[in-house]
């Protein structure tokens, strides 16, 4: 099997290139991920991403993919969170059987470098994911997965806010469970409801004065949100409910309209809400 | 029709002088079912909204006419730009169907329909062996790499088949005049429409037309268009 895979990859016909350009406009209700008013504010931003993947069909039902991604984000009002992204990914997919109803198992690893206009947030983001997808009927498709995300940033001692804590607020680790159930309407248009449960570290921002220090693991002054804000690291359980509407516009062009509500619960009963709207245009080349 | 009647009368007069009169009468009855002249059958298919239904197949189920000796028992369903070209192919039972791959990538063609189960794993060009379709019915064809690829091989008992065009018209030319029973198939037709048989008399000259309405099921196909990438960081 391995031999077939290696020799197969040498044949161009076994490989297939898939590249997708994504343009999206987004509106998030709580950009700082702040606990409460008056620190909460919303903003709109635009994302542009280009992903290119090379798929190698190593044997019937098995596929290896190697890909790269470039992206950029620009906010409408918020200064300091603009970012660019570059990354690589590797994934392997196995279909247990023949046809669209056979379950497909996926394992993937991605490594992205994200750089912000405020360097404190500059990070390496590593994501290891396992997922299975199964078409239940012609209309229903179920996808479930787990992932482990590690974000590593470089602390800046010049931004220490409180000597009891370090400034390494963007080095984070979390695990997540995701489930998505898609229902196909007409002509491949589909509605997807999604759920996620994430356990691990998150960052939140606030103006000084909020009694944060009891739940904080690290805290730093963060001009990315605003000159008078601090960002702190904390453990939280996050749940998200999402609703997406995927509309094919042409054979290789699609539009997704999406909404997600996120709720993070931390110690002391603290809750962080975020309502995110997205309109994303995707075109495959 | 006039020529047919003259032919029948002449034949009847001749057979009156023969001892096998009863057999001759039977033959005469057959001649009245199928005339000697050829007409045309036109079936116009619309959906419940009145829109033309393309890619539907009509097949004569009675009477069964013999397969012409020079009828080709082959068919081909090409694959171009990750789609089955057609995507409906009509063949007569016992035809060999090839699935050439005109893309520069591999496809993995399969069907697990009762009509024909087969698998042509990972090939390009014309390297896959043709598949024998030896049972009448419909085989749904897919690609195990590109799930959105969908094709149908309609395997008829009869060679008297026609497929509707974009205007919903399916035409069978050169049919001997007579009474015919036919059925209609479409990938999204409901079971009661598929089970229904239709009767029509084809006249010796000109076109005999019938309008039929199909109540199609919703078009739910696997999406090809890319979807949202999701949050990356």
CSV table of C-alpha atoms in Angstrom, one decimal, chain A:
chain,number,residue,atom,x,y,z
A,1,UNK,CA,0.0,0.0,0.0
A,2,UNK,CA,2.8,2.4,0.9
A,3,UNK,CA,4.7,1.5,-2.2
A,4,UNK,CA,1.7,2.2,-4.3
A,5,UNK,CA,1.3,5.5,-2.5
A,6,UNK,CA,4.9,6.6,-3.1
A,7,UNK,CA,5.0,5.5,-6.8
A,8,UNK,CA,1.6,6.9,-7.3
A,9,UNK,CA,2.7,10.3,-6.1
A,10,UNK,CA,5.3,10.4,-8.8
A,11,UNK,CA,2.6,10.2,-11.5
A,12,UNK,CA,1.1,13.6,-12.3
A,13,UNK,CA,-2.2,12.0,-13.0
A,14,UNK,CA,-2.5,10.8,-9.4
A,15,UNK,CA,-2.3,14.4,-8.3
A,16,UNK,CA,-4.8,17.1,-8.5
A,17,UNK,CA,-4.5,20.8,-7.7
A,18,UNK,CA,-7.2,22.7,-6.0
A,19,UNK,CA,-6.9,26.4,-5.3
A,20,UNK,CA,-9.6,28.6,-3.7
A,21,UNK,CA,-9.7,32.3,-3.3
A,22,UNK,CA,-12.0,33.4,-0.4
A,23,UNK,CA,-13.2,37.0,0.1
A,24,UNK,CA,-15.3,37.7,3.2
A,25,UNK,CA,-16.8,40.5,5.1
A,26,UNK,CA,-17.4,40.0,8.7
A,27,UNK,CA,-19.1,41.7,11.6
A,28,UNK,CA,-18.1,40.8,15.1
A,29,UNK,CA,-20.0,42.2,18.1
A,30,UNK,CA,-17.2,42.0,20.6
A,31,UNK,CA,-13.9,42.6,19.1
A,32,UNK,CA,-12.0,42.8,22.5
A,33,UNK,CA,-13.8,39.7,23.7
A,34,UNK,CA,-14.5,41.9,26.7
A,35,UNK,CA,-16.5,40.8,29.7
A,36,UNK,CA,-19.0,43.6,29.8
A,37,UNK,CA,-19.8,47.2,28.8
A,38,UNK,CA,-18.3,49.6,28.3
A,39,UNK,CA,-15.3,47.6,27.1
A,40,UNK,CA,-17.4,45.8,24.5
A,41,UNK,CA,-17.4,47.2,21.0
A,42,UNK,CA,-18.1,45.7,17.6
A,43,UNK,CA,-16.4,46.2,14.3
A,44,UNK,CA,-16.4,45.0,10.7
A,45,UNK,CA,-13.5,43.5,8.9
A,46,UNK,CA,-12.6,42.0,5.5
A,47,UNK,CA,-10.6,38.8,5.0
A,48,UNK,CA,-8.9,37.6,1.9
A,49,UNK,CA,-7.5,34.1,1.7
A,50,UNK,CA,-5.9,32.1,-1.0
A,51,UNK,CA,-5.5,28.3,-0.4
A,52,UNK,CA,-3.8,26.0,-2.8
A,53,UNK,CA,-3.7,22.2,-2.2
A,54,UNK,CA,-2.2,19.4,-4.1
A,55,UNK,CA,-4.1,16.1,-3.7
A,56,UNK,CA,-2.4,12.8,-4.2
A,57,UNK,CA,-4.7,9.9,-4.6
A,58,UNK,CA,-2.5,7.2,-3.1
A,59,UNK,CA,-4.9,4.3,-3.5
A,60,UNK,CA,-8.6,3.9,-4.0
A,61,UNK,CA,-10.4,5.9,-1.3
A,62,UNK,CA,-7.1,7.4,0.2
A,63,UNK,CA,-5.9,10.9,-0.4
A,64,UNK,CA,-2.9,12.8,0.8
A,65,UNK,CA,-3.0,16.6,0.5
A,66,UNK,CA,-0.3,19.2,0.9
A,67,UNK,CA,-1.3,22.8,0.9
A,68,UNK,CA,-0.3,26.4,1.5
A,69,UNK,CA,-2.3,29.4,2.5
A,70,UNK,CA,-2.0,33.2,2.4
A,71,UNK,CA,-4.4,35.6,4.0
A,72,UNK,CA,-4.9,39.1,5.2
A,73,UNK,CA,-7.4,40.9,7.4
A,74,UNK,CA,-8.3,44.5,7.5
A,75,UNK,CA,-10.6,46.1,10.1
A,76,UNK,CA,-12.9,49.0,9.4
A,77,UNK,CA,-12.2,51.0,12.5
A,78,UNK,CA,-10.0,49.1,14.9
A,79,UNK,CA,-6.4,50.0,14.6
A,80,UNK,CA,-3.7,47.4,15.5
A,81,UNK,CA,-5.5,44.1,14.7
A,82,UNK,CA,-4.7,44.1,11.0
A,83,UNK,CA,-3.0,40.9,10.2
A,84,UNK,CA,-1.4,38.8,7.5
A,85,UNK,CA,-1.2,35.0,7.5
A,86,UNK,CA,1.0,32.4,5.8
A,87,UNK,CA,0.7,28.7,6.4
A,88,UNK,CA,1.2,25.1,5.4
A,89,UNK,CA,-1.0,22.1,5.9
A,90,UNK,CA,-0.8,18.4,5.5
A,91,UNK,CA,-3.8,16.1,5.6
A,92,UNK,CA,-4.7,12.5,4.9
A,93,UNK,CA,-8.1,11.2,4.2
A,94,UNK,CA,-9.4,7.7,4.1
A,95,UNK,CA,-12.8,6.7,2.8
A,96,UNK,CA,-14.1,3.4,4.2
A,97,UNK,CA,-16.0,2.1,1.3
A,98,UNK,CA,-17.3,3.3,-2.0
A,99,UNK,CA,-19.5,6.2,-2.9
A,100,UNK,CA,-20.8,9.3,-1.1
A,101,UNK,CA,-22.4,7.4,1.8
A,102,UNK,CA,-19.1,5.7,2.9
A,103,UNK,CA,-17.7,7.5,5.9
A,104,UNK,CA,-14.6,9.6,5.4
A,105,UNK,CA,-11.9,9.9,8.0
A,106,UNK,CA,-9.6,12.8,8.0
A,107,UNK,CA,-6.5,13.8,9.9
A,108,UNK,CA,-4.8,17.1,9.3
A,109,UNK,CA,-2.0,19.2,10.6
A,110,UNK,CA,-1.5,22.9,9.8
A,111,UNK,CA,1.0,25.4,10.8
A,112,UNK,CA,0.3,29.1,10.3
A,113,UNK,CA,2.3,32.2,11.0
A,114,UNK,CA,0.1,35.2,11.8
A,115,UNK,CA,1.6,38.7,12.1
A,116,UNK,CA,-0.4,41.7,13.4
A,117,UNK,CA,0.2,45.4,13.2
A,118,UNK,CA,0.9,45.1,17.0
A,119,UNK,CA,3.6,42.6,17.3
A,120,UNK,CA,2.6,41.3,20.7
A,121,UNK,CA,0.0,39.1,19.0
A,122,UNK,CA,2.4,37.7,16.3
A,123,UNK,CA,2.0,34.0,16.6
A,124,UNK,CA,2.6,30.5,15.3
A,125,UNK,CA,-0.6,28.6,15.2
A,126,UNK,CA,-0.5,24.8,15.0
A,127,UNK,CA,-3.7,22.9,14.6
A,128,UNK,CA,-4.0,19.1,14.7
A,129,UNK,CA,-7.4,17.9,13.7
A,130,UNK,CA,-9.3,14.6,13.4
A,131,UNK,CA,-12.7,14.3,11.8
A,132,UNK,CA,-15.2,12.0,10.3
A,133,UNK,CA,-17.9,12.8,7.8
A,134,UNK,CA,-20.8,10.7,6.8
A,135,UNK,CA,-23.6,11.3,4.4
A,136,UNK,CA,-26.7,10.0,6.0
A,137,UNK,CA,-29.2,10.5,3.2
A,138,UNK,CA,-29.0,12.5,0.0
A,139,UNK,CA,-30.0,15.5,2.0
A,140,UNK,CA,-28.1,15.1,5.3
A,141,UNK,CA,-24.4,15.2,5.9
A,142,UNK,CA,-22.8,14.9,9.3
A,143,UNK,CA,-19.3,16.0,10.2
A,144,UNK,CA,-17.8,15.6,13.6
A,145,UNK,CA,-14.2,16.2,14.7
A,146,UNK,CA,-11.8,17.1,17.4
A,147,UNK,CA,-8.8,19.4,17.2
A,148,UNK,CA,-6.0,20.6,19.3
A,149,UNK,CA,-4.8,24.1,18.8
A,150,UNK,CA,-1.5,25.6,20.0
A,151,UNK,CA,-0.7,29.2,19.6
A,152,UNK,CA,2.7,30.4,20.4
A,153,UNK,CA,3.6,34.1,20.7
A,154,UNK,CA,6.7,35.9,22.0
A,155,UNK,CA,6.1,37.8,25.2
A,156,UNK,CA,7.2,41.4,25.5
A,157,UNK,CA,8.4,42.5,28.9
A,158,UNK,CA,8.0,46.1,28.0
A,159,UNK,CA,4.3,45.5,28.0
A,160,UNK,CA,4.0,43.9,31.4
A,161,UNK,CA,1.0,45.4,33.2
A,162,UNK,CA,1.3,43.8,36.6
A,163,UNK,CA,4.6,42.4,37.9
A,164,UNK,CA,2.8,39.4,39.4
A,165,UNK,CA,2.0,38.2,35.8
A,166,UNK,CA,3.9,37.7,32.7
A,167,UNK,CA,2.9,39.3,29.4
A,168,UNK,CA,2.6,36.1,27.4
A,169,UNK,CA,-1.1,36.3,26.8
A,170,UNK,CA,-1.1,35.0,23.3
A,171,UNK,CA,0.6,31.6,23.9
A,172,UNK,CA,-2.5,29.5,24.2
A,173,UNK,CA,-3.6,25.9,24.1
A,174,UNK,CA,-7.1,24.6,23.6
A,175,UNK,CA,-9.0,21.5,22.5
A,176,UNK,CA,-12.2,21.6,20.6
A,177,UNK,CA,-15.0,19.3,19.6
A,178,UNK,CA,-17.0,20.2,16.5
A,179,UNK,CA,-20.2,18.9,15.0
A,180,UNK,CA,-21.8,20.1,11.8
A,181,UNK,CA,-25.0,18.9,10.2
A,182,UNK,CA,-25.7,19.9,6.7
A,183,UNK,CA,-29.1,19.8,5.0
A,184,UNK,CA,-29.1,20.2,1.2
A,185,UNK,CA,-31.9,22.3,-0.1
A,186,UNK,CA,-32.3,22.7,-3.9
A,187,UNK,CA,-29.5,22.7,-6.5
A,188,UNK,CA,-26.8,22.0,-3.9
A,189,UNK,CA,-27.7,25.0,-1.8
A,190,UNK,CA,-27.3,23.8,1.8
A,191,UNK,CA,-28.0,25.0,5.3
A,192,UNK,CA,-25.6,23.9,8.0
A,193,UNK,CA,-26.0,24.0,11.7
A,194,UNK,CA,-22.9,23.7,13.8
A,195,UNK,CA,-21.8,23.3,17.4
A,196,UNK,CA,-18.4,23.6,18.9
A,197,UNK,CA,-17.2,23.1,22.4
A,198,UNK,CA,-13.7,24.4,23.2
A,199,UNK,CA,-11.8,23.9,26.4
A,200,UNK,CA,-8.7,25.8,27.0
A,201,UNK,CA,-7.1,29.2,27.0
A,202,UNK,CA,-8.5,32.3,25.5
A,203,UNK,CA,-7.6,36.0,25.6
A,204,UNK,CA,-9.9,38.8,26.5
A,205,UNK,CA,-9.3,42.6,26.6
A,206,UNK,CA,-10.5,45.3,28.9
A,207,UNK,CA,-9.7,48.6,30.3
A,208,UNK,CA,-7.8,48.4,33.5
A,209,UNK,CA,-9.9,48.5,36.6
A,210,UNK,CA,-12.0,45.5,36.0
A,211,UNK,CA,-11.3,42.9,38.7
A,212,UNK,CA,-9.5,40.6,36.4
A,213,UNK,CA,-6.5,39.5,38.3
A,214,UNK,CA,-8.2,36.6,40.1
A,215,UNK,CA,-8.8,34.7,36.8
A,216,UNK,CA,-5.8,36.0,34.9
A,217,UNK,CA,-2.8,33.8,33.9
A,218,UNK,CA,-1.0,36.5,32.1
A,219,UNK,CA,-1.7,40.1,31.3
A,220,UNK,CA,-0.2,42.8,29.1
A,221,UNK,CA,-0.9,46.2,27.8
A,222,UNK,CA,-2.3,45.8,24.3
A,223,UNK,CA,-2.4,48.6,21.9
A,224,UNK,CA,-3.9,46.2,19.3
A,225,UNK,CA,-7.3,46.8,20.8
A,226,UNK,CA,-6.8,50.4,22.0
A,227,UNK,CA,-4.1,52.3,23.7
A,228,UNK,CA,-5.8,52.1,27.1
A,229,UNK,CA,-6.6,48.4,27.0
A,230,UNK,CA,-5.0,45.4,28.6
A,231,UNK,CA,-5.3,41.9,27.3
A,232,UNK,CA,-5.3,38.9,29.7
A,233,UNK,CA,-5.1,35.2,29.4
A,234,UNK,CA,-7.6,32.9,31.1
A,235,UNK,CA,-9.1,29.4,31.0
A,236,UNK,CA,-12.6,29.2,29.6
A,237,UNK,CA,-15.1,26.7,28.2
A,238,UNK,CA,-16.4,28.1,25.0
A,239,UNK,CA,-19.5,26.9,23.2
A,240,UNK,CA,-20.6,28.1,19.8
A,241,UNK,CA,-23.7,27.6,17.8
A,242,UNK,CA,-23.6,28.5,14.1
A,243,UNK,CA,-25.9,28.6,11.1
A,244,UNK,CA,-24.5,28.7,7.6
A,245,UNK,CA,-26.2,29.0,4.3
A,246,UNK,CA,-24.1,27.9,1.3
A,247,UNK,CA,-25.3,29.0,-2.0
A,248,UNK,CA,-23.5,27.8,-5.2
A,249,UNK,CA,-23.3,30.7,-7.7
A,250,UNK,CA,-21.6,28.7,-10.4
A,251,UNK,CA,-20.0,25.4,-10.9
A,252,UNK,CA,-16.9,26.4,-8.9
A,253,UNK,CA,-18.1,29.5,-7.1
A,254,UNK,CA,-20.1,29.7,-3.9
A,255,UNK,CA,-21.3,32.2,-1.4
A,256,UNK,CA,-21.7,31.4,2.3
A,257,UNK,CA,-23.8,33.5,4.7
A,258,UNK,CA,-23.1,32.6,8.2
A,259,UNK,CA,-23.9,33.5,11.8
A,260,UNK,CA,-22.2,32.2,15.0
A,261,UNK,CA,-22.9,32.9,18.6
A,262,UNK,CA,-20.0,32.2,20.9
A,263,UNK,CA,-20.2,32.0,24.7
A,264,UNK,CA,-17.1,31.6,26.9
A,265,UNK,CA,-17.6,30.8,30.5
A,266,UNK,CA,-14.7,31.4,32.9
A,267,UNK,CA,-14.2,31.2,36.6
A,268,UNK,CA,-16.2,33.4,38.9
A,269,UNK,CA,-19.2,33.1,36.6
A,270,UNK,CA,-17.7,35.4,34.0
A,271,UNK,CA,-19.3,35.1,30.6
A,272,UNK,CA,-18.0,36.5,27.3
A,273,UNK,CA,-20.4,36.8,24.3
A,274,UNK,CA,-19.7,37.2,20.7
A,275,UNK,CA,-22.1,37.3,17.8
A,276,UNK,CA,-20.4,37.0,14.4
A,277,UNK,CA,-21.8,37.5,11.0
A,278,UNK,CA,-20.0,36.5,7.8
A,279,UNK,CA,-20.6,36.7,4.1
A,280,UNK,CA,-17.9,34.7,2.3
A,281,UNK,CA,-17.4,34.4,-1.5
A,282,UNK,CA,-15.3,31.5,-2.6
A,283,UNK,CA,-14.1,30.7,-6.1
A,284,UNK,CA,-12.1,27.7,-7.1
A,285,UNK,CA,-9.5,27.9,-9.9
